[in-house]
Amino acid sequence: MVKHRQGRGALDRYHERRDFSRSTEPRGDVGSTSGNPVFVIQKHDASNLHYDFRLEVQGVLKSWAVPKGPSTDPREKRLAIATEDHPLDYADFEGVIPEGEYGAGAVLIWDRGTYENITETENGPRPMAEALANGHALVRLSGEKLHGGYALQRIDDNADQWLLIKMDDEAADARRNPVSTEPKSVVSGCDLDEIAAGEDE
Ligand code: MN
């Protein structure tokens, strides 16, 4: 079963890449889940600026790096590169990953909330882990900036490359461009420069 792959060892790649005596990122562990699963989008000023899109699935945050960030326009297909699973605690992380460390740079919580898995098969709802293993998942986000359906579609023959696409629903809006007009953290209200400066003090 897909479920069996999670649990012990699910965060090995996350832990191996980080020195927790240097970075203030959470060490974290596989969590137990209750209530609606969370999603978080972290704006990350690493060597290349990107948005980390993360969905709680079976006690970890499944993660994708989205170079251009999410769109609210269903015609925009945004490349999303699958990255290592992160601990649930990471949804609260905002700060600066120190120079020389993996992912060095400022991180802010660009959007956060809960989501609903709306992936269906002919026979009814498809569990999230199964949907991701199958390369196609539909989620309905309830965030502060993003709302409504988003499709995650794996690009053929490349396990790491996906597309993140706004579904054409009542929350779709081709005129909005929240990545540029709403750059600040939904938690602290800070922008990336302020986060970076705050760590220097
Ligand atoms: Mn990142």
mmCIF file of C-alpha atoms and ligand atoms in Angstrom:
data_model
loop_
_atom_site.group_PDB
_atom_site.id
_atom_site.type_symbol
_atom_site.label_atom_id
_atom_site.label_comp_id
_atom_site.label_asym_id
_atom_site.label_seq_id
_atom_site.Cartn_x
_atom_site.Cartn_y
_atom_site.Cartn_z
ATOM 1 C CA MET A 1 0.000 0.000 0.000
ATOM 2 C CA VAL A 2 1.041 3.570 -0.619
ATOM 3 C CA LYS A 3 0.531 4.334 3.051
ATOM 4 C CA HIS A 4 3.294 1.949 4.048
ATOM 5 C CA ARG A 5 5.934 4.044 2.289
ATOM 6 C CA GLN A 6 5.297 6.893 4.704
ATOM 7 C CA GLY A 7 6.090 6.787 8.388
ATOM 8 C CA ARG A 8 9.633 5.826 9.370
ATOM 9 C CA GLY A 9 12.192 7.245 7.035
ATOM 10 C CA ALA A 10 9.782 9.527 5.183
ATOM 11 C CA LEU A 11 11.829 12.547 6.250
ATOM 12 C CA ASP A 12 15.315 11.041 5.767
ATOM 13 C CA ARG A 13 16.116 13.261 2.795
ATOM 14 C CA TYR A 14 14.937 16.339 4.680
ATOM 15 C CA HIS A 15 17.125 15.538 7.696
ATOM 16 C CA GLU A 16 20.182 14.516 5.680
ATOM 17 C CA ARG A 17 20.296 17.834 3.852
ATOM 18 C CA ARG A 18 20.263 20.053 6.917
ATOM 19 C CA ASP A 19 22.535 20.940 9.826
ATOM 20 C CA PHE A 20 20.119 21.758 12.647
ATOM 21 C CA SER A 21 22.906 23.193 14.768
ATOM 22 C CA ARG A 22 23.147 25.957 12.134
ATOM 23 C CA SER A 23 19.687 26.333 10.631
ATOM 24 C CA THR A 24 16.635 27.333 12.665
ATOM 25 C CA GLU A 25 14.442 25.187 10.442
ATOM 26 C CA PRO A 26 12.445 22.658 12.479
ATOM 27 C CA ARG A 27 13.879 19.172 12.856
ATOM 28 C CA GLY A 28 10.372 17.824 12.984
ATOM 29 C CA ASP A 29 9.086 14.313 12.685
ATOM 30 C CA VAL A 30 6.283 12.531 10.925
ATOM 31 C CA GLY A 31 3.155 13.923 12.544
ATOM 32 C CA SER A 32 -0.222 12.509 13.299
ATOM 33 C CA THR A 33 -3.048 14.234 11.570
ATOM 34 C CA SER A 34 -6.448 15.365 12.690
ATOM 35 C CA GLY A 35 -8.980 17.685 11.181
ATOM 36 C CA ASN A 36 -8.556 19.269 7.784
ATOM 37 C CA PRO A 37 -5.115 18.839 6.238
ATOM 38 C CA VAL A 38 -3.056 22.010 5.914
ATOM 39 C CA PHE A 39 -1.382 23.600 2.959
ATOM 40 C CA VAL A 40 1.333 26.241 3.013
ATOM 41 C CA ILE A 41 3.123 28.230 0.324
ATOM 42 C CA GLN A 42 6.510 29.618 1.352
ATOM 43 C CA LYS A 43 8.233 32.293 -0.680
ATOM 44 C CA HIS A 44 11.909 31.355 -0.607
ATOM 45 C CA ASP A 45 14.710 33.656 -1.689
ATOM 46 C CA ALA A 46 17.265 30.903 -2.319
ATOM 47 C CA SER A 47 19.785 30.947 -5.191
ATOM 48 C CA ASN A 48 16.685 31.135 -7.374
ATOM 49 C CA LEU A 49 13.560 32.756 -5.934
ATOM 50 C CA HIS A 50 10.694 30.267 -5.841
ATOM 51 C CA TYR A 51 7.517 29.374 -4.000
ATOM 52 C CA ASP A 52 7.403 26.115 -2.042
ATOM 53 C CA PHE A 53 3.936 24.608 -2.314
ATOM 54 C CA ARG A 54 3.306 22.059 0.442
ATOM 55 C CA LEU A 55 0.343 19.805 1.189
ATOM 56 C CA GLU A 56 -0.141 17.749 4.330
ATOM 57 C CA VAL A 57 -0.411 14.095 3.342
ATOM 58 C CA GLN A 58 -0.083 11.245 5.836
ATOM 59 C CA GLY A 59 1.821 13.159 8.485
ATOM 60 C CA VAL A 60 4.320 14.998 6.269
ATOM 61 C CA LEU A 61 4.269 17.964 3.895
ATOM 62 C CA LYS A 62 4.510 16.804 0.292
ATOM 63 C CA SER A 63 6.447 19.587 -1.425
ATOM 64 C CA TRP A 64 6.987 21.223 -4.807
ATOM 65 C CA ALA A 65 9.142 24.216 -5.752
ATOM 66 C CA VAL A 66 7.200 26.515 -8.082
ATOM 67 C CA PRO A 67 9.601 29.001 -9.744
ATOM 68 C CA LYS A 68 6.912 31.457 -10.873
ATOM 69 C CA GLY A 69 4.545 30.850 -7.971
ATOM 70 C CA PRO A 70 0.870 29.932 -8.204
ATOM 71 C CA SER A 71 -1.502 31.700 -10.591
ATOM 72 C CA THR A 72 -5.200 32.451 -10.261
ATOM 73 C CA ASP A 73 -5.566 32.255 -14.049
ATOM 74 C CA PRO A 74 -6.608 28.782 -15.304
ATOM 75 C CA ARG A 75 -4.713 29.380 -18.553
ATOM 76 C CA GLU A 76 -1.389 29.650 -16.716
ATOM 77 C CA LYS A 77 0.394 26.347 -16.197
ATOM 78 C CA ARG A 78 3.061 26.722 -13.551
ATOM 79 C CA LEU A 79 5.985 24.316 -13.423
ATOM 80 C CA ALA A 80 6.221 22.629 -10.014
ATOM 81 C CA ILE A 81 9.298 20.566 -9.215
ATOM 82 C CA ALA A 82 8.756 17.886 -6.574
ATOM 83 C CA THR A 83 11.171 18.207 -3.650
ATOM 84 C CA GLU A 84 11.717 16.207 -0.475
ATOM 85 C CA ASP A 85 8.935 15.727 2.079
ATOM 86 C CA HIS A 86 9.067 18.234 4.924
ATOM 87 C CA PRO A 87 7.840 17.837 8.522
ATOM 88 C CA LEU A 88 4.457 19.317 9.420
ATOM 89 C CA ASP A 89 6.219 21.824 11.713
ATOM 90 C CA TYR A 90 7.715 23.401 8.618
ATOM 91 C CA ALA A 91 4.346 25.041 7.894
ATOM 92 C CA ASP A 92 5.198 27.496 10.710
ATOM 93 C CA PHE A 93 8.727 28.268 9.536
ATOM 94 C CA GLU A 94 9.581 31.807 8.577
ATOM 95 C CA GLY A 95 13.105 33.167 8.872
ATOM 96 C CA VAL A 96 16.509 32.925 7.272
ATOM 97 C CA ILE A 97 18.370 29.745 6.376
ATOM 98 C CA PRO A 98 22.038 30.632 6.987
ATOM 99 C CA GLU A 99 24.588 31.051 4.242
ATOM 100 C CA GLY A 100 26.312 27.838 3.307
ATOM 101 C CA GLU A 101 23.328 25.742 4.356
ATOM 102 C CA TYR A 102 20.967 23.910 2.024
ATOM 103 C CA GLY A 103 18.398 26.402 0.687
ATOM 104 C CA ALA A 104 20.209 29.398 2.197
ATOM 105 C CA GLY A 105 18.093 32.550 2.100
ATOM 106 C CA ALA A 106 14.974 34.171 3.542
ATOM 107 C CA VAL A 107 11.667 32.305 3.783
ATOM 108 C CA LEU A 108 8.242 33.793 4.405
ATOM 109 C CA ILE A 109 4.836 32.213 4.751
ATOM 110 C CA TRP A 110 3.167 33.566 1.625
ATOM 111 C CA ASP A 111 -0.134 31.745 2.115
ATOM 112 C CA ARG A 112 -1.509 29.148 4.478
ATOM 113 C CA GLY A 113 -4.747 27.385 5.249
ATOM 114 C CA THR A 114 -6.448 24.060 4.825
ATOM 115 C CA TYR A 115 -7.293 22.050 1.753
ATOM 116 C CA GLU A 116 -9.733 19.407 0.665
ATOM 117 C CA ASN A 117 -8.776 16.555 -1.630
ATOM 118 C CA ILE A 118 -11.345 16.587 -4.431
ATOM 119 C CA THR A 119 -9.663 13.966 -6.618
ATOM 120 C CA GLU A 120 -12.192 11.478 -7.930
ATOM 121 C CA THR A 121 -12.058 8.127 -9.640
ATOM 122 C CA GLU A 122 -14.963 6.498 -11.467
ATOM 123 C CA ASN A 123 -15.815 4.832 -8.174
ATOM 124 C CA GLY A 124 -15.593 7.836 -5.868
ATOM 125 C CA PRO A 125 -12.995 9.842 -3.984
ATOM 126 C CA ARG A 126 -9.343 8.883 -4.468
ATOM 127 C CA PRO A 127 -7.102 9.151 -1.384
ATOM 128 C CA MET A 128 -4.479 11.876 -1.652
ATOM 129 C CA ALA A 129 -1.396 9.638 -1.422
ATOM 130 C CA GLU A 130 -2.822 7.428 -4.162
ATOM 131 C CA ALA A 131 -3.664 10.452 -6.308
ATOM 132 C CA LEU A 132 -0.089 11.762 -6.031
ATOM 133 C CA ALA A 133 1.393 8.347 -6.755
ATOM 134 C CA ASN A 134 -0.814 8.323 -9.834
ATOM 135 C CA GLY A 135 0.450 11.749 -10.908
ATOM 136 C CA HIS A 136 -2.830 13.639 -10.784
ATOM 137 C CA ALA A 137 -4.461 15.332 -7.815
ATOM 138 C CA LEU A 138 -7.140 17.974 -7.399
ATOM 139 C CA VAL A 139 -7.300 20.064 -4.245
ATOM 140 C CA ARG A 140 -9.581 22.831 -3.068
ATOM 141 C CA LEU A 141 -7.584 25.427 -1.130
ATOM 142 C CA SER A 142 -8.945 27.591 1.663
ATOM 143 C CA GLY A 143 -6.123 30.049 2.188
ATOM 144 C CA GLU A 144 -5.885 33.771 2.746
ATOM 145 C CA LYS A 145 -4.714 34.558 -0.780
ATOM 146 C CA LEU A 146 -5.590 31.424 -2.713
ATOM 147 C CA HIS A 147 -8.989 29.809 -2.875
ATOM 148 C CA GLY A 148 -10.706 27.108 -4.840
ATOM 149 C CA GLY A 149 -9.492 24.265 -6.971
ATOM 150 C CA TYR A 150 -5.968 23.588 -8.144
ATOM 151 C CA ALA A 151 -4.769 20.670 -10.238
ATOM 152 C CA LEU A 152 -1.386 19.051 -9.766
ATOM 153 C CA GLN A 153 -0.458 17.111 -12.882
ATOM 154 C CA ARG A 154 2.772 15.168 -13.264
ATOM 155 C CA ILE A 155 4.463 15.665 -16.629
ATOM 156 C CA ASP A 156 4.902 12.370 -18.459
ATOM 157 C CA ASP A 157 8.065 10.370 -17.897
ATOM 158 C CA ASN A 158 9.581 12.753 -15.411
ATOM 159 C CA ALA A 159 8.705 11.990 -11.825
ATOM 160 C CA ASP A 160 9.925 15.339 -10.480
ATOM 161 C CA GLN A 161 8.224 17.712 -12.880
ATOM 162 C CA TRP A 162 4.597 18.644 -12.361
ATOM 163 C CA LEU A 163 2.269 21.443 -13.401
ATOM 164 C CA LEU A 164 0.210 23.467 -10.928
ATOM 165 C CA ILE A 165 -2.896 24.817 -12.629
ATOM 166 C CA LYS A 166 -5.820 26.839 -11.291
ATOM 167 C CA MET A 167 -9.122 25.069 -11.927
ATOM 168 C CA ASP A 168 -11.785 27.102 -13.725
ATOM 169 C CA ASP A 169 -14.111 27.771 -10.807
ATOM 170 C CA GLU A 170 -15.591 30.756 -8.953
ATOM 171 C CA ALA A 171 -12.177 31.601 -7.456
ATOM 172 C CA ALA A 172 -10.457 31.723 -10.858
ATOM 173 C CA ASP A 173 -9.489 35.271 -11.802
ATOM 174 C CA ALA A 174 -7.225 36.064 -14.742
ATOM 175 C CA ARG A 175 -6.906 39.698 -13.632
ATOM 176 C CA ARG A 176 -5.474 38.867 -10.217
ATOM 177 C CA ASN A 177 -1.769 38.312 -9.862
ATOM 178 C CA PRO A 178 -1.235 37.746 -6.144
ATOM 179 C CA VAL A 179 2.410 36.737 -6.560
ATOM 180 C CA SER A 180 3.230 40.317 -7.553
ATOM 181 C CA THR A 181 0.478 42.316 -5.804
ATOM 182 C CA GLU A 182 0.457 40.447 -2.470
ATOM 183 C CA PRO A 183 4.115 39.736 -1.701
ATOM 184 C CA LYS A 184 3.978 39.790 2.099
ATOM 185 C CA SER A 185 3.781 37.106 4.739
ATOM 186 C CA VAL A 186 0.273 36.205 5.903
ATOM 187 C CA VAL A 187 1.749 35.581 9.369
ATOM 188 C CA SER A 188 4.100 38.506 10.110
ATOM 189 C CA GLY A 189 3.107 40.974 7.386
ATOM 190 C CA CYS A 190 6.804 41.228 6.460
ATOM 191 C CA ASP A 191 8.278 41.074 2.986
ATOM 192 C CA LEU A 192 11.422 39.099 2.188
ATOM 193 C CA ASP A 193 13.748 42.076 2.719
ATOM 194 C CA GLU A 194 12.300 42.655 6.182
ATOM 195 C CA ILE A 195 12.678 38.988 7.088
ATOM 196 C CA ALA A 196 16.285 39.031 5.865
ATOM 197 C CA ALA A 197 17.032 42.285 7.730
ATOM 198 C CA GLY A 198 15.382 41.055 10.923
ATOM 199 C CA GLU A 199 17.815 38.166 11.177
ATOM 200 C CA ASP A 200 20.797 40.499 10.933
ATOM 201 C CA GLU A 201 19.877 42.480 14.027
HETATM 202 MN MN MN B 1 12.583 26.199 -1.208
#
